[in-house]
Short mmCIF file of C-alpha atoms and ligand atoms in Angstrom, two decimals:
data_model
loop_
_atom_site.label_atom_id
_atom_site.label_comp_id
_atom_site.label_asym_id
_atom_site.label_seq_id
_atom_site.Cartn_x
_atom_site.Cartn_y
_atom_site.Cartn_z
CA MET A 295 0.09 -16.41 -6.65
CA ILE A 296 0.16 -19.38 -4.31
CA TYR A 297 1.86 -18.15 -1.17
CA LEU A 298 3.47 -20.96 0.82
CA ASP A 299 5.99 -18.94 2.81
CA HIS A 300 3.95 -18.03 5.89
CA ASN A 301 6.82 -18.76 8.29
CA ALA A 302 8.71 -15.88 6.64
CA THR A 303 5.76 -13.52 6.94
CA THR A 304 2.00 -13.52 6.51
CA PRO A 305 -0.34 -11.31 4.50
CA THR A 306 -1.69 -8.47 6.63
CA ALA A 307 -5.35 -9.25 7.38
CA PRO A 308 -7.89 -6.73 6.01
CA ALA A 309 -9.35 -6.36 9.54
CA VAL A 310 -5.87 -5.39 10.75
CA VAL A 311 -5.48 -2.74 8.05
CA ALA A 312 -8.97 -1.43 8.89
CA ALA A 313 -8.03 -1.15 12.57
CA MET A 314 -4.77 0.65 11.78
CA LEU A 315 -5.95 3.24 9.25
CA PRO A 316 -7.92 5.49 11.63
CA VAL A 317 -4.99 5.46 14.06
CA LEU A 318 -2.54 6.44 11.29
CA SER A 319 -4.75 9.25 10.10
CA SER A 320 -6.24 10.55 13.35
CA VAL A 321 -4.45 9.28 16.45
CA TRP A 322 -1.00 10.55 15.60
CA ALA A 323 -0.28 12.49 18.78
CA ASN A 324 2.55 11.41 21.07
CA THR A 325 1.28 9.11 23.84
CA SER A 326 3.63 10.88 26.27
CA SER A 327 2.13 14.35 25.61
CA GLN A 328 0.04 15.95 28.33
CA HIS A 329 -2.45 17.63 25.99
CA GLY A 330 -5.81 16.21 24.95
CA PRO A 331 -4.73 14.49 21.71
CA GLY A 332 -1.75 12.95 23.54
CA GLN A 333 -4.02 11.62 26.26
CA ASP A 334 -6.37 10.22 23.60
CA ALA A 335 -3.43 8.39 22.04
CA LYS A 336 -2.42 7.11 25.47
CA ARG A 337 -5.91 5.67 25.96
CA VAL A 338 -5.73 3.91 22.59
CA LEU A 339 -2.37 2.45 23.61
CA SER A 340 -3.71 1.24 26.92
CA THR A 341 -6.76 -0.38 25.26
CA ALA A 342 -4.48 -2.19 22.79
CA ARG A 343 -2.23 -3.33 25.65
CA ALA A 344 -5.24 -4.70 27.53
CA THR A 345 -6.35 -6.63 24.44
CA VAL A 346 -2.87 -8.07 23.86
CA ALA A 347 -2.64 -9.09 27.52
CA ARG A 348 -6.10 -10.70 27.52
CA VAL A 349 -5.44 -12.76 24.36
CA LEU A 350 -1.94 -13.78 25.47
CA GLY A 351 -2.88 -14.64 29.06
CA CYS A 352 -0.71 -12.13 30.90
CA LYS A 353 -1.06 -8.88 32.81
CA PRO A 354 -1.00 -5.60 30.84
CA VAL A 355 2.08 -4.56 32.83
CA GLU A 356 3.89 -7.66 31.55
CA VAL A 357 3.63 -6.51 27.91
CA ILE A 358 6.58 -4.53 26.52
CA PHE A 359 5.96 -3.44 22.94
CA THR A 360 8.97 -3.76 20.63
CA SER A 361 9.78 -3.48 16.94
CA GLY A 362 9.45 -7.25 16.53
CA ALA A 363 10.90 -10.51 17.75
CA THR A 364 14.54 -9.76 16.97
CA GLU A 365 14.50 -6.77 19.28
CA ALA A 366 12.48 -8.65 21.91
CA ASN A 367 14.96 -11.54 21.80
CA HIS A 368 17.95 -9.26 22.13
CA MET A 369 16.51 -7.22 24.98
CA ALA A 370 15.36 -10.30 26.83
CA VAL A 371 18.76 -11.97 26.78
CA ARG A 372 20.81 -8.86 27.42
CA GLY A 373 18.37 -7.40 29.94
CA LEU A 374 17.94 -10.58 31.99
CA LEU A 375 21.64 -11.40 31.89
CA ALA A 376 22.58 -7.89 33.05
CA ALA A 377 20.22 -8.26 36.02
CA SER A 378 21.37 -11.74 37.03
CA PRO A 379 23.39 -12.35 40.21
CA SER A 380 27.16 -12.06 39.73
CA GLY A 381 27.76 -15.81 40.13
CA ARG A 382 25.49 -16.56 37.19
CA ARG A 383 27.10 -15.52 33.92
CA ARG A 384 26.45 -18.53 31.66
CA VAL A 385 23.74 -18.50 28.97
CA LEU A 386 22.34 -21.51 27.12
CA PHE A 387 20.92 -21.24 23.61
CA SER A 388 19.61 -24.08 21.48
CA SER A 389 21.75 -24.78 18.43
CA VAL A 390 18.73 -24.25 16.15
CA GLU A 391 17.65 -20.76 17.25
CA HIS A 392 16.74 -18.19 14.62
CA ALA A 393 19.80 -16.94 12.70
CA GLY A 394 19.53 -13.47 14.27
CA HIS A 395 19.44 -14.94 17.75
CA LEU A 396 22.50 -17.08 17.10
CA ARG A 397 24.33 -13.92 16.04
CA LEU A 398 23.54 -12.52 19.46
CA ALA A 399 24.89 -15.71 21.05
CA ARG A 400 28.14 -15.30 19.11
CA ALA A 401 28.34 -11.58 19.99
CA LEU A 402 27.93 -12.41 23.69
CA ALA A 403 30.59 -15.12 23.45
CA SER A 404 33.03 -12.66 21.82
CA ALA A 405 32.31 -10.22 24.62
CA GLY A 406 33.39 -12.82 27.17
CA VAL A 407 30.04 -14.30 28.25
CA GLN A 408 30.13 -18.07 28.57
CA VAL A 409 27.67 -19.39 26.00
CA ASP A 410 26.74 -23.05 25.62
CA PHE A 411 24.50 -24.65 23.02
CA MET A 412 21.78 -27.19 23.72
CA PRO A 413 21.99 -29.71 20.86
CA VAL A 414 19.15 -31.29 18.91
CA LEU A 415 18.74 -34.92 17.95
CA ALA A 416 18.65 -36.20 14.37
CA ASP A 417 14.85 -35.82 14.32
CA GLY A 418 15.11 -32.09 15.09
CA THR A 419 13.87 -32.33 18.69
CA LEU A 420 15.86 -30.89 21.57
CA ASP A 421 18.31 -33.25 23.25
CA LEU A 422 16.86 -33.06 26.76
CA ALA A 423 19.51 -35.24 28.37
CA ALA A 424 22.29 -33.03 27.01
CA THR A 425 20.30 -29.95 28.04
CA ALA A 426 19.97 -31.27 31.58
CA SER A 427 23.71 -31.87 31.77
CA LEU A 428 24.43 -28.26 30.71
CA MET A 429 22.45 -26.81 33.64
CA GLY A 430 24.34 -25.66 36.69
CA PRO A 431 24.52 -23.03 39.43
CA ASP A 432 26.39 -20.63 37.08
CA VAL A 433 23.59 -20.53 34.48
CA ALA A 434 21.78 -17.19 34.41
CA LEU A 435 19.50 -17.76 31.50
CA VAL A 436 18.26 -20.35 29.04
CA SER A 437 16.99 -19.07 25.69
CA LEU A 438 14.96 -21.51 23.64
CA MET A 439 12.60 -21.15 20.70
CA ALA A 440 9.12 -22.63 21.08
CA ALA A 441 8.89 -23.82 17.47
CA ASN A 442 11.58 -23.89 14.83
CA ASN A 443 11.02 -21.62 11.84
CA GLU A 444 12.61 -24.07 9.36
CA THR A 445 11.52 -27.54 10.48
CA GLY A 446 8.46 -26.49 12.47
CA VAL A 447 9.57 -28.80 15.30
CA LEU A 448 8.09 -27.93 18.69
CA MET A 449 10.51 -27.62 21.57
CA PRO A 450 9.84 -29.01 25.08
CA VAL A 451 9.30 -25.63 26.75
CA ALA A 452 7.68 -27.02 29.92
CA GLN A 453 10.48 -29.54 30.55
CA VAL A 454 13.20 -26.98 29.91
CA ALA A 455 11.41 -24.51 32.20
CA GLU A 456 11.52 -27.15 34.92
CA LEU A 457 15.22 -27.85 34.35
CA ALA A 458 16.12 -24.15 34.21
CA HIS A 459 14.13 -23.22 37.28
CA ALA A 460 15.45 -26.19 39.27
CA ALA A 461 18.94 -24.85 38.51
CA GLY A 462 17.89 -21.35 39.60
CA ALA A 463 18.09 -19.98 36.05
CA LEU A 464 15.51 -17.99 34.07
CA LEU A 465 13.91 -19.13 30.82
CA HIS A 466 13.37 -16.90 27.79
CA VAL A 467 11.32 -18.38 24.94
CA ASP A 468 11.22 -17.11 21.37
CA ALA A 469 7.59 -17.97 20.57
CA THR A 470 7.57 -16.12 17.24
CA GLN A 471 6.48 -19.16 15.21
CA TRP A 472 4.16 -20.50 17.92
CA VAL A 473 1.90 -17.57 18.78
CA GLY A 474 -1.07 -17.47 16.43
CA LYS A 475 -0.65 -21.09 15.36
CA LEU A 476 -1.00 -23.03 18.62
CA THR A 477 -2.68 -22.43 21.97
CA PHE A 478 -0.71 -19.95 24.02
CA SER A 479 -1.06 -18.47 27.47
CA PHE A 480 1.88 -16.72 29.12
CA ASN A 481 0.55 -17.72 32.54
CA SER A 482 0.82 -21.42 31.87
CA PHE A 483 3.72 -21.47 29.36
CA GLY A 484 6.38 -21.77 32.05
CA ALA A 485 8.75 -19.10 30.68
CA ASP A 486 9.86 -15.93 32.45
CA ALA A 487 10.02 -13.97 29.21
CA VAL A 488 8.49 -14.61 25.78
CA SER A 489 9.15 -12.91 22.43
CA LEU A 490 6.61 -12.62 19.64
CA SER A 491 6.14 -10.79 16.37
CA ALA A 492 2.88 -9.54 14.83
CA HIS A 493 3.75 -10.19 11.19
CA LYS A 494 3.74 -13.94 11.77
CA PHE A 495 0.00 -13.88 12.56
CA GLN A 496 -1.32 -11.46 9.96
CA GLY A 497 -0.41 -8.34 11.89
CA PRO A 498 1.83 -5.58 10.55
CA LYS A 499 5.61 -5.87 10.26
CA GLY A 500 7.89 -4.00 12.62
CA VAL A 501 5.94 -4.60 15.81
CA GLY A 502 6.07 -7.30 18.45
CA ALA A 503 6.35 -7.73 22.17
CA LEU A 504 8.40 -9.08 24.97
CA LEU A 505 6.22 -10.55 27.68
CA LEU A 506 8.15 -10.24 30.92
CA ARG A 507 6.92 -11.85 34.11
CA GLN A 508 6.17 -9.22 36.71
CA GLY A 509 8.89 -9.01 39.34
CA VAL A 510 11.65 -10.64 37.26
CA PRO A 511 14.79 -8.46 37.51
CA PHE A 512 15.56 -6.81 34.18
CA VAL A 513 17.95 -4.09 33.06
CA PRO A 514 16.44 -1.97 30.25
CA GLN A 515 18.50 -1.93 27.06
CA THR A 516 16.85 0.95 25.18
CA LEU A 517 16.60 3.83 27.59
CA GLY A 518 13.60 6.13 27.75
CA SER A 519 10.44 6.63 29.77
CA GLN A 520 8.08 4.58 27.59
CA GLU A 521 6.93 1.07 28.47
CA ARG A 522 7.54 1.87 32.16
CA GLY A 523 11.15 2.67 31.41
CA ARG A 524 11.82 -0.80 29.98
CA ARG A 525 11.90 0.18 26.28
CA GLY A 526 12.35 3.79 25.34
CA GLY A 527 11.09 5.34 22.11
CA THR A 528 7.77 6.77 20.95
CA GLU A 529 5.40 3.87 20.44
CA ASN A 530 4.34 2.81 16.95
CA LEU A 531 0.71 3.15 17.94
CA ALA A 532 -0.92 2.15 14.63
CA ALA A 533 1.20 -1.01 14.47
CA ILE A 534 0.44 -1.84 18.10
CA VAL A 535 -3.29 -1.44 17.41
CA GLY A 536 -2.80 -3.66 14.34
CA MET A 537 -1.12 -6.33 16.46
CA ALA A 538 -3.97 -6.23 18.98
CA ALA A 539 -6.50 -6.58 16.13
CA ALA A 540 -4.56 -9.52 14.68
CA LEU A 541 -4.51 -11.29 18.04
CA GLU A 542 -8.20 -10.69 18.62
CA MET A 543 -8.98 -12.12 15.21
CA LEU A 544 -7.28 -15.45 15.94
CA GLY A 545 -10.26 -17.13 17.58
CA ASP A 546 -9.84 -20.83 18.35
CA VAL A 547 -6.41 -21.59 16.93
CA ASN A 548 -7.02 -25.34 17.18
CA VAL A 549 -9.65 -25.25 14.42
CA GLU A 550 -7.23 -23.55 12.04
CA ALA A 551 -4.38 -25.81 13.17
CA ALA A 552 -6.42 -28.89 12.28
CA ARG A 553 -7.27 -27.45 8.86
CA GLN A 554 -3.63 -26.62 8.08
CA THR A 555 -2.43 -30.00 9.32
CA GLN A 556 -4.81 -31.69 6.89
CA LEU A 557 -3.62 -29.53 3.99
CA ARG A 558 0.03 -30.04 4.91
CA ASP A 559 -0.43 -33.82 5.14
CA ARG A 560 -2.22 -33.79 1.77
CA LEU A 561 0.72 -31.88 0.28
CA GLU A 562 3.28 -34.27 1.72
CA SER A 563 1.47 -37.47 0.75
CA GLY A 564 0.79 -36.11 -2.75
CA LEU A 565 4.42 -35.14 -3.33
CA THR A 566 5.73 -38.43 -1.97
CA ALA A 567 3.34 -40.41 -4.15
CA ALA A 568 4.24 -38.49 -7.31
CA LEU A 569 7.96 -38.22 -6.57
CA PRO A 570 9.21 -41.15 -4.46
CA GLU A 571 12.58 -39.36 -4.12
CA THR A 572 10.88 -36.89 -1.76
CA HIS A 573 12.32 -36.94 1.73
CA ILE A 574 10.45 -35.12 4.48
CA TRP A 575 12.31 -34.02 7.59
CA CYS A 576 10.80 -34.15 11.08
CA GLN A 577 7.61 -35.77 9.86
CA ASP A 578 7.23 -38.03 12.89
CA VAL A 579 7.73 -35.52 15.68
CA PRO A 580 5.40 -32.81 16.95
CA ARG A 581 5.66 -29.83 14.59
CA LEU A 582 3.76 -26.73 13.53
CA PRO A 583 0.58 -27.53 11.62
CA GLY A 584 1.48 -25.80 8.35
CA THR A 585 5.22 -26.41 8.05
CA SER A 586 6.76 -28.92 5.67
CA TYR A 587 10.51 -29.17 5.24
CA LEU A 588 11.63 -31.52 2.52
CA ARG A 589 13.94 -32.29 -0.38
CA PHE A 590 13.40 -33.87 -3.76
CA GLY A 591 16.30 -36.33 -3.90
CA GLN A 592 19.32 -34.04 -4.01
CA LEU A 593 17.81 -31.68 -6.53
CA SER A 594 19.25 -28.24 -5.83
CA VAL A 595 16.76 -26.04 -4.01
CA ASP A 596 17.55 -23.23 -6.43
CA VAL A 597 16.26 -25.34 -9.31
CA VAL A 598 13.12 -26.19 -7.35
CA LEU A 599 12.48 -22.58 -6.33
CA GLN A 600 12.93 -21.43 -9.93
CA ARG A 601 10.33 -23.95 -11.12
CA LEU A 602 8.01 -22.98 -8.28
CA ASP A 603 8.41 -19.33 -9.17
CA ARG A 604 7.47 -20.14 -12.76
CA LEU A 605 4.32 -21.79 -11.43
CA GLY A 606 3.55 -18.72 -9.34
CA VAL A 607 4.32 -20.49 -6.06
CA ALA A 608 6.29 -18.71 -3.33
CA ALA A 609 8.25 -21.05 -1.05
CA SER A 610 11.58 -20.88 0.73
CA SER A 611 14.97 -22.52 0.83
CA GLY A 612 16.84 -23.72 3.85
CA ALA A 613 20.14 -22.52 2.45
CA ALA A 614 22.09 -19.39 3.13
CA CYS A 615 24.03 -18.06 0.18
CA SER A 616 27.33 -16.32 0.47
CA SER A 617 29.34 -15.01 -2.44
CA GLY A 618 30.43 -17.95 -4.48
CA GLY A 619 28.13 -20.61 -3.09
CA SER A 620 25.45 -21.87 -0.77
CA GLU A 621 25.77 -22.79 2.85
CA PRO A 622 23.50 -25.44 4.29
CA SER A 623 20.94 -24.51 6.91
CA HIS A 624 22.40 -24.40 10.43
CA VAL A 625 19.30 -26.25 11.61
CA LEU A 626 19.84 -29.21 9.28
CA ASN A 627 23.53 -29.08 10.09
CA ALA A 628 22.69 -29.34 13.82
CA MET A 629 20.53 -32.37 13.01
CA GLY A 630 23.53 -34.03 11.35
CA VAL A 631 22.14 -33.82 7.79
CA ASN A 632 24.87 -34.00 5.14
CA THR A 633 25.64 -30.95 3.01
CA GLU A 634 24.28 -32.33 -0.29
CA ASP A 635 20.94 -33.17 1.28
CA ALA A 636 20.79 -29.89 3.19
CA LEU A 637 21.40 -27.86 0.03
CA ALA A 638 18.28 -29.44 -1.44
CA ALA A 639 16.02 -28.27 1.40
CA VAL A 640 12.72 -26.64 0.47
CA ARG A 641 10.34 -25.18 3.04
CA PHE A 642 6.63 -24.92 2.38
CA SER A 643 4.80 -23.06 5.11
CA LEU A 644 1.03 -22.86 4.93
CA GLY A 645 -1.13 -20.27 6.62
CA ARG A 646 -4.63 -18.99 7.15
CA THR A 647 -4.97 -17.90 3.53
CA THR A 648 -3.89 -21.30 2.11
CA THR A 649 -6.68 -23.24 0.41
CA LEU A 650 -7.16 -26.82 -0.76
CA ASP A 651 -7.10 -25.45 -4.32
CA ASP A 652 -3.59 -24.10 -3.69
CA ILE A 653 -2.37 -27.53 -2.64
CA THR A 654 -4.18 -29.35 -5.46
CA SER A 655 -2.77 -26.96 -8.03
CA LEU A 656 0.77 -27.43 -6.70
CA LEU A 657 0.40 -31.21 -6.73
CA ASN A 658 -0.84 -31.10 -10.33
CA THR A 659 1.91 -28.88 -11.66
CA LEU A 660 5.14 -29.34 -9.73
CA PRO A 661 5.83 -33.10 -9.96
CA PRO A 662 5.73 -33.21 -13.81
CA LEU A 663 8.30 -30.39 -13.89
CA LEU A 664 10.66 -32.01 -11.40
CA LYS A 665 10.39 -35.63 -12.45
CA PRO A 666 12.70 -35.45 -15.49
CA MET A 667 15.26 -33.43 -13.55
CA LEU A 668 15.45 -35.81 -10.64
CA HIS A 669 17.55 -38.06 -12.78
CA GLU A 670 19.97 -35.35 -13.82
CA GLU A 671 20.36 -33.59 -10.46
CA MET A 672 22.46 -30.70 -11.67
CA PRO A 673 23.35 -28.35 -8.86
CA ILE A 674 22.91 -24.69 -9.83
CA PRO A 675 24.69 -21.90 -7.96
CA CYS A 676 22.68 -20.03 -5.37
CA ALA A 677 21.16 -16.76 -6.60
CA ALA A 678 19.78 -15.10 -3.49
CA GLY A 679 21.67 -14.12 -0.39
CA ILE A 680 19.40 -14.92 2.51
CA THR A 681 18.49 -17.68 4.92
CA ALA A 682 14.87 -18.66 5.45
CA PRO A 683 13.49 -15.96 7.80
N1 PMP B 137 12.52 -15.71 15.72
C1 PMP B 137 11.96 -16.59 14.87
C2 PMP B 137 11.79 -18.02 15.29
C3 PMP B 137 11.55 -16.17 13.61
O1 PMP B 137 11.01 -17.04 12.76
C4 PMP B 137 11.72 -14.82 13.23
C5 PMP B 137 11.28 -14.29 11.90
N2 PMP B 137 11.68 -15.05 10.81
C6 PMP B 137 12.31 -13.94 14.16
C7 PMP B 137 12.68 -14.42 15.39
C8 PMP B 137 12.52 -12.49 13.84
O2 PMP B 137 11.30 -11.80 13.92
P1 PMP B 137 11.16 -10.28 13.47
O3 PMP B 137 11.05 -10.31 11.99
O4 PMP B 137 9.90 -9.80 14.11
O5 PMP B 137 12.34 -9.53 13.98
#
């Protein structure tokens, strides 16, 4: 199988599994227990926390372990908003946040919170001028992703941090697609809170963290004594140890970023040369090294994914399917892309396990399959029911 869906999730690294197994089998006591095994488990937790903090450039006390980025995102927004001064009730989200995060935005709006959306430009980058004009003394919180999971476009975190802080607001950043792929240090990132998820960098699924700057007022959303009272619930120790191992394994991310950029560029130039109908979105703006978001003319993504599946290639679509039809990606919609083009969106996302052979094989096999169809362009109804994760 050629796996080109790393933005959805990544294969768990063997070193991560090796780090987790002894914890699963031997360190199963509750970290809150007073007895010896409980205290042993507590020490393992505190070592993992220290590792996570060291690699991510924050203090151990600033790490709150969660079940992943969705939970971290929700608790950041709800917890920071609940702690904000009474005159500040407005929250800004970008219009291209992860689908789960936009659901939270809508839920807040239905509950009476004033929610505004920071738009993006046609090239997928954040509209900074519009963002600046949305700031004001009533803004409690700005929530912005660091890198978009569909297009890979990098967002101007430092500039938005400046705008938010100048307005007296806090900044939460969903760095789920950034951490593990690009240099990251919480200390210098500029955000007050940052979400991340281990399964995007070869860690296990179901574990992540919210990094919360020490001293920032926060109202816990899941009540319990764990994580200094900020996130209740017995810790998933094996998964936390797995996340620490995955972070430690990253090494110099720039070396891997350069390798993936080269492979991604090879993929894009090869596809464009073989199929001139190929259109690549966001190619000229800063984006994640391994992400390529494109369409082959207006060939339905379902047709493309079926052919890819036949070739043993796993990729993703940018469409959400509801009963009776497909809905275009909200990200492409926010960029002003028309529905026909958006319904042809294919996302290839490369990762640490992607090789040059994978790319060469794809370039040798896919274009001959698509070429004859590009002249027919028959849309086929959507089969799956999910948006690109
Ligand atoms: N935010 C972004 C940008 C993501 O890409 C994802 C995962 N697709 C999430 C949040 C959700 O992460 P998790 O699966 O850990 O809840």
